[in-house]
Amino acid sequence: MNKINYQKELNQITKNIGENAPQDKKPHLFLHACCAPCSSYVLEYLTRYFRITLFYYNPNITPESEYQKRVSELKRFMAEAGYEGQVTFMEGRYEPEVYFETVRGMEDLPERSIRCYHCYELRMREAAREAAHLHADYFTTTLSISPHKNAQWINEIGQRLAQEYGVPHLPSDFKKKSGYLRSIALSEEYRLYRQNYCGCIFSRNPLTSS
């Protein structure tokens, strides 16, 4: 089975849209954000082509103080980078109990296991649901920029949710085209907090991390 080049698929979509169209002529993208560092490059890249609603929904993050730190950092980055008038920010509910119920029975699995798949799906499902409610033209997530995240899983989930909710999923592998390296550079430029664990209590615990 040939491996799909999701970046190539995205390139074709953005080519068809054209760069730097007037804001009111751009397609509406509902973009799930996992954190400020990952969002930095993705926003720089995609605001040329899309009118974006940035959706922060991450019930996996523990403890709540860490959640609040990350959402505050994302808001700070948007303000300092000049995205406030260009990108709409939307915060979802912080409901860690939903996350723990989603991964019940998988607590002892290592990082990058099927537990992570269900975590991706939980967050992307909420994004797809909200995207459908807002009649967005596309939805996607910043998650694929991380070299620690499985881009194939992310895109497979996105394609399935697109059929379920009726909103096209924007394919992505944002780490490509030096996207991950650019996110590091932007993080340094804006002095962004770069967390040392994904967010869930299991990724923080060295006994369950790879």
Short mmCIF file of C-alpha atoms in Angstrom, two decimals:
data_model
loop_
_atom_site.label_atom_id
_atom_site.label_comp_id
_atom_site.label_asym_id
_atom_site.label_seq_id
_atom_site.Cartn_x
_atom_site.Cartn_y
_atom_site.Cartn_z
CA MET A 1 0.00 0.00 0.00
CA ASN A 2 1.47 3.35 -1.06
CA LYS A 3 1.97 5.91 1.67
CA ILE A 4 -0.14 9.02 1.09
CA ASN A 5 1.68 12.34 0.81
CA TYR A 6 -0.72 14.56 2.75
CA GLN A 7 1.44 17.65 2.25
CA LYS A 8 1.18 17.17 -1.51
CA GLU A 9 -2.62 16.97 -1.21
CA LEU A 10 -2.64 20.17 0.84
CA ASN A 11 -0.41 21.89 -1.71
CA GLN A 12 -2.93 21.13 -4.44
CA ILE A 13 -5.82 22.56 -2.39
CA THR A 14 -3.96 25.77 -1.54
CA LYS A 15 -2.83 26.13 -5.16
CA ASN A 16 -6.46 25.98 -6.29
CA ILE A 17 -7.45 28.59 -3.68
CA GLY A 18 -4.63 31.00 -4.54
CA GLU A 19 -2.50 33.01 -2.17
CA ASN A 20 -3.50 36.21 -0.36
CA ALA A 21 -7.08 36.46 -1.60
CA PRO A 22 -9.24 39.12 0.10
CA GLN A 23 -10.25 37.97 3.57
CA ASP A 24 -13.95 37.74 2.72
CA LYS A 25 -13.16 35.56 -0.31
CA LYS A 26 -11.09 32.96 1.54
CA PRO A 27 -12.61 29.58 2.53
CA HIS A 28 -13.40 29.23 6.23
CA LEU A 29 -11.08 26.79 8.01
CA PHE A 30 -11.94 25.53 11.49
CA LEU A 31 -8.52 24.75 12.95
CA HIS A 32 -8.05 22.74 16.12
CA ALA A 33 -5.02 24.03 18.08
CA CYS A 34 -3.04 21.94 20.53
CA CYS A 35 -0.66 24.68 21.75
CA ALA A 36 1.05 27.94 20.82
CA PRO A 37 4.31 26.49 19.43
CA CYS A 38 2.49 24.12 17.09
CA SER A 39 0.03 26.83 16.05
CA SER A 40 2.77 29.35 15.24
CA TYR A 41 3.90 27.94 11.91
CA VAL A 42 0.49 26.55 10.98
CA LEU A 43 -1.10 30.00 11.29
CA GLU A 44 1.76 31.62 9.39
CA TYR A 45 1.24 29.10 6.61
CA LEU A 46 -2.54 28.85 6.39
CA THR A 47 -3.67 32.45 6.92
CA ARG A 48 -2.48 33.14 3.37
CA TYR A 49 -5.23 30.89 2.07
CA PHE A 50 -7.97 30.63 4.69
CA ARG A 51 -10.18 32.63 7.00
CA ILE A 52 -9.48 30.78 10.24
CA THR A 53 -11.31 30.02 13.45
CA LEU A 54 -8.72 28.69 15.89
CA PHE A 55 -10.31 26.21 18.29
CA TYR A 56 -8.59 25.31 21.55
CA TYR A 57 -10.06 22.05 22.82
CA ASN A 58 -7.65 19.87 24.83
CA PRO A 59 -9.33 18.04 27.73
CA ASN A 60 -6.35 15.68 27.85
CA ILE A 61 -4.15 18.31 29.49
CA THR A 62 -3.39 17.76 33.17
CA PRO A 63 -3.32 19.55 35.57
CA GLU A 64 -5.74 22.44 35.00
CA SER A 65 -2.98 24.96 35.75
CA GLU A 66 -1.04 23.54 32.80
CA TYR A 67 -4.14 23.82 30.62
CA GLN A 68 -4.59 27.47 31.58
CA LYS A 69 -0.91 28.22 30.97
CA ARG A 70 -1.07 26.79 27.46
CA VAL A 71 -4.26 28.57 26.47
CA SER A 72 -2.91 31.87 27.83
CA GLU A 73 0.29 31.40 25.85
CA LEU A 74 -1.68 30.79 22.67
CA LYS A 75 -3.67 33.99 23.19
CA ARG A 76 -0.46 35.92 23.85
CA PHE A 77 1.12 34.61 20.67
CA MET A 78 -1.93 35.55 18.60
CA ALA A 79 -1.85 39.09 19.98
CA GLU A 80 1.90 39.62 19.57
CA ALA A 81 2.01 38.07 16.09
CA GLY A 82 -0.88 40.25 14.91
CA TYR A 83 -3.47 37.54 14.34
CA GLU A 84 -6.21 38.90 16.61
CA GLY A 85 -7.93 40.85 13.83
CA GLN A 86 -7.38 38.09 11.30
CA VAL A 87 -8.07 34.86 13.19
CA THR A 88 -11.09 34.17 15.41
CA PHE A 89 -10.22 32.43 18.66
CA MET A 90 -12.65 29.96 20.20
CA GLU A 91 -12.06 28.01 23.40
CA GLY A 92 -13.83 24.71 23.98
CA ARG A 93 -14.84 23.25 27.31
CA TYR A 94 -12.19 21.95 29.67
CA GLU A 95 -13.58 18.54 30.54
CA PRO A 96 -10.80 16.16 31.65
CA GLU A 97 -13.37 13.65 32.82
CA VAL A 98 -14.33 13.10 29.16
CA TYR A 99 -10.72 12.40 28.28
CA PHE A 100 -10.23 9.92 31.12
CA GLU A 101 -13.41 8.09 30.15
CA THR A 102 -12.23 7.98 26.52
CA VAL A 103 -8.94 6.27 27.40
CA ARG A 104 -10.26 4.06 30.20
CA GLY A 105 -8.47 0.71 30.13
CA MET A 106 -5.53 2.13 28.15
CA GLU A 107 -3.79 3.91 31.01
CA ASP A 108 -0.76 1.60 31.04
CA LEU A 109 -0.07 1.77 27.31
CA PRO A 110 3.03 3.69 26.16
CA GLU A 111 3.07 6.98 24.30
CA ARG A 112 2.23 6.74 20.57
CA SER A 113 -0.01 3.74 21.27
CA ILE A 114 -3.70 3.34 20.45
CA ARG A 115 -4.45 5.53 23.48
CA CYS A 116 -3.05 8.48 21.52
CA TYR A 117 -5.25 7.55 18.55
CA HIS A 118 -8.34 7.88 20.73
CA CYS A 119 -7.04 11.19 22.12
CA TYR A 120 -6.61 12.56 18.58
CA GLU A 121 -10.12 11.43 17.71
CA LEU A 122 -11.68 12.96 20.83
CA ARG A 123 -10.28 16.39 20.04
CA MET A 124 -10.82 16.20 16.30
CA ARG A 125 -14.41 15.02 16.73
CA GLU A 126 -15.24 18.10 18.78
CA ALA A 127 -13.60 20.24 16.11
CA ALA A 128 -15.59 18.55 13.34
CA ARG A 129 -18.82 18.99 15.31
CA GLU A 130 -18.19 22.70 15.85
CA ALA A 131 -17.07 23.14 12.23
CA ALA A 132 -20.35 21.66 11.04
CA HIS A 133 -22.28 23.96 13.37
CA LEU A 134 -20.51 26.99 11.88
CA HIS A 135 -20.83 25.70 8.29
CA ALA A 136 -17.05 25.88 7.84
CA ASP A 137 -15.56 24.91 4.49
CA TYR A 138 -12.84 22.74 6.06
CA PHE A 139 -11.59 21.52 9.41
CA THR A 140 -8.20 20.22 10.49
CA THR A 141 -5.76 20.20 13.42
CA THR A 142 -2.28 21.48 14.17
CA LEU A 143 -1.33 18.10 15.66
CA SER A 144 0.48 16.78 12.58
CA ILE A 145 3.28 19.35 12.96
CA SER A 146 4.78 17.33 15.80
CA PRO A 147 7.27 14.59 14.89
CA HIS A 148 5.82 12.68 17.87
CA LYS A 149 2.33 12.53 16.35
CA ASN A 150 1.16 10.00 13.77
CA ALA A 151 0.10 12.01 10.71
CA GLN A 152 -1.44 8.98 9.02
CA TRP A 153 -3.74 8.37 11.99
CA ILE A 154 -4.64 12.06 12.15
CA ASN A 155 -5.62 12.18 8.49
CA GLU A 156 -7.49 8.87 8.59
CA ILE A 157 -9.53 10.15 11.54
CA GLY A 158 -10.13 13.43 9.76
CA GLN A 159 -11.40 11.73 6.62
CA ARG A 160 -13.79 9.55 8.61
CA LEU A 161 -15.12 12.49 10.62
CA ALA A 162 -15.56 14.48 7.40
CA GLN A 163 -17.99 11.85 6.16
CA GLU A 164 -19.78 11.78 9.50
CA TYR A 165 -20.19 15.54 9.94
CA GLY A 166 -20.29 16.71 6.33
CA VAL A 167 -17.30 19.09 6.55
CA PRO A 168 -14.25 18.33 4.38
CA HIS A 169 -11.08 17.54 6.27
CA LEU A 170 -8.04 19.54 5.17
CA PRO A 171 -5.21 17.01 4.78
CA SER A 172 -2.01 17.91 6.54
CA ASP A 173 1.45 16.88 7.55
CA PHE A 174 2.62 20.26 8.79
CA LYS A 175 6.04 18.99 9.85
CA LYS A 176 6.88 18.78 6.12
CA LYS A 177 8.39 21.74 4.22
CA SER A 178 10.50 22.39 7.37
CA GLY A 179 7.30 23.26 9.24
CA TYR A 180 8.48 21.81 12.53
CA LEU A 181 11.80 23.65 12.29
CA ARG A 182 9.96 26.88 11.52
CA SER A 183 7.76 26.38 14.58
CA ILE A 184 10.89 26.13 16.72
CA ALA A 185 12.24 29.36 15.22
CA LEU A 186 8.94 31.17 15.84
CA SER A 187 8.83 29.81 19.39
CA GLU A 188 12.24 31.34 20.03
CA GLU A 189 11.25 34.63 18.39
CA TYR A 190 8.12 35.01 20.52
CA ARG A 191 9.61 33.33 23.62
CA LEU A 192 6.85 30.74 23.64
CA TYR A 193 6.47 28.22 26.41
CA ARG A 194 7.45 24.85 24.93
CA GLN A 195 6.05 22.17 27.21
CA ASN A 196 8.14 19.05 27.85
CA TYR A 197 5.23 16.60 27.68
CA CYS A 198 2.26 16.21 25.38
CA GLY A 199 -0.33 17.14 27.98
CA CYS A 200 -1.90 14.04 29.49
CA ILE A 201 -0.83 12.64 32.83
CA PHE A 202 0.42 9.49 31.10
CA SER A 203 2.85 11.37 28.86
CA ARG A 204 4.15 13.12 31.96
CA ASN A 205 4.78 9.82 33.72
CA PRO A 206 8.15 8.34 32.61
CA LEU A 207 6.86 4.82 33.29
CA THR A 208 4.40 5.11 30.39
CA SER A 209 6.41 7.31 28.03
CA SER A 210 8.51 6.06 25.14
#
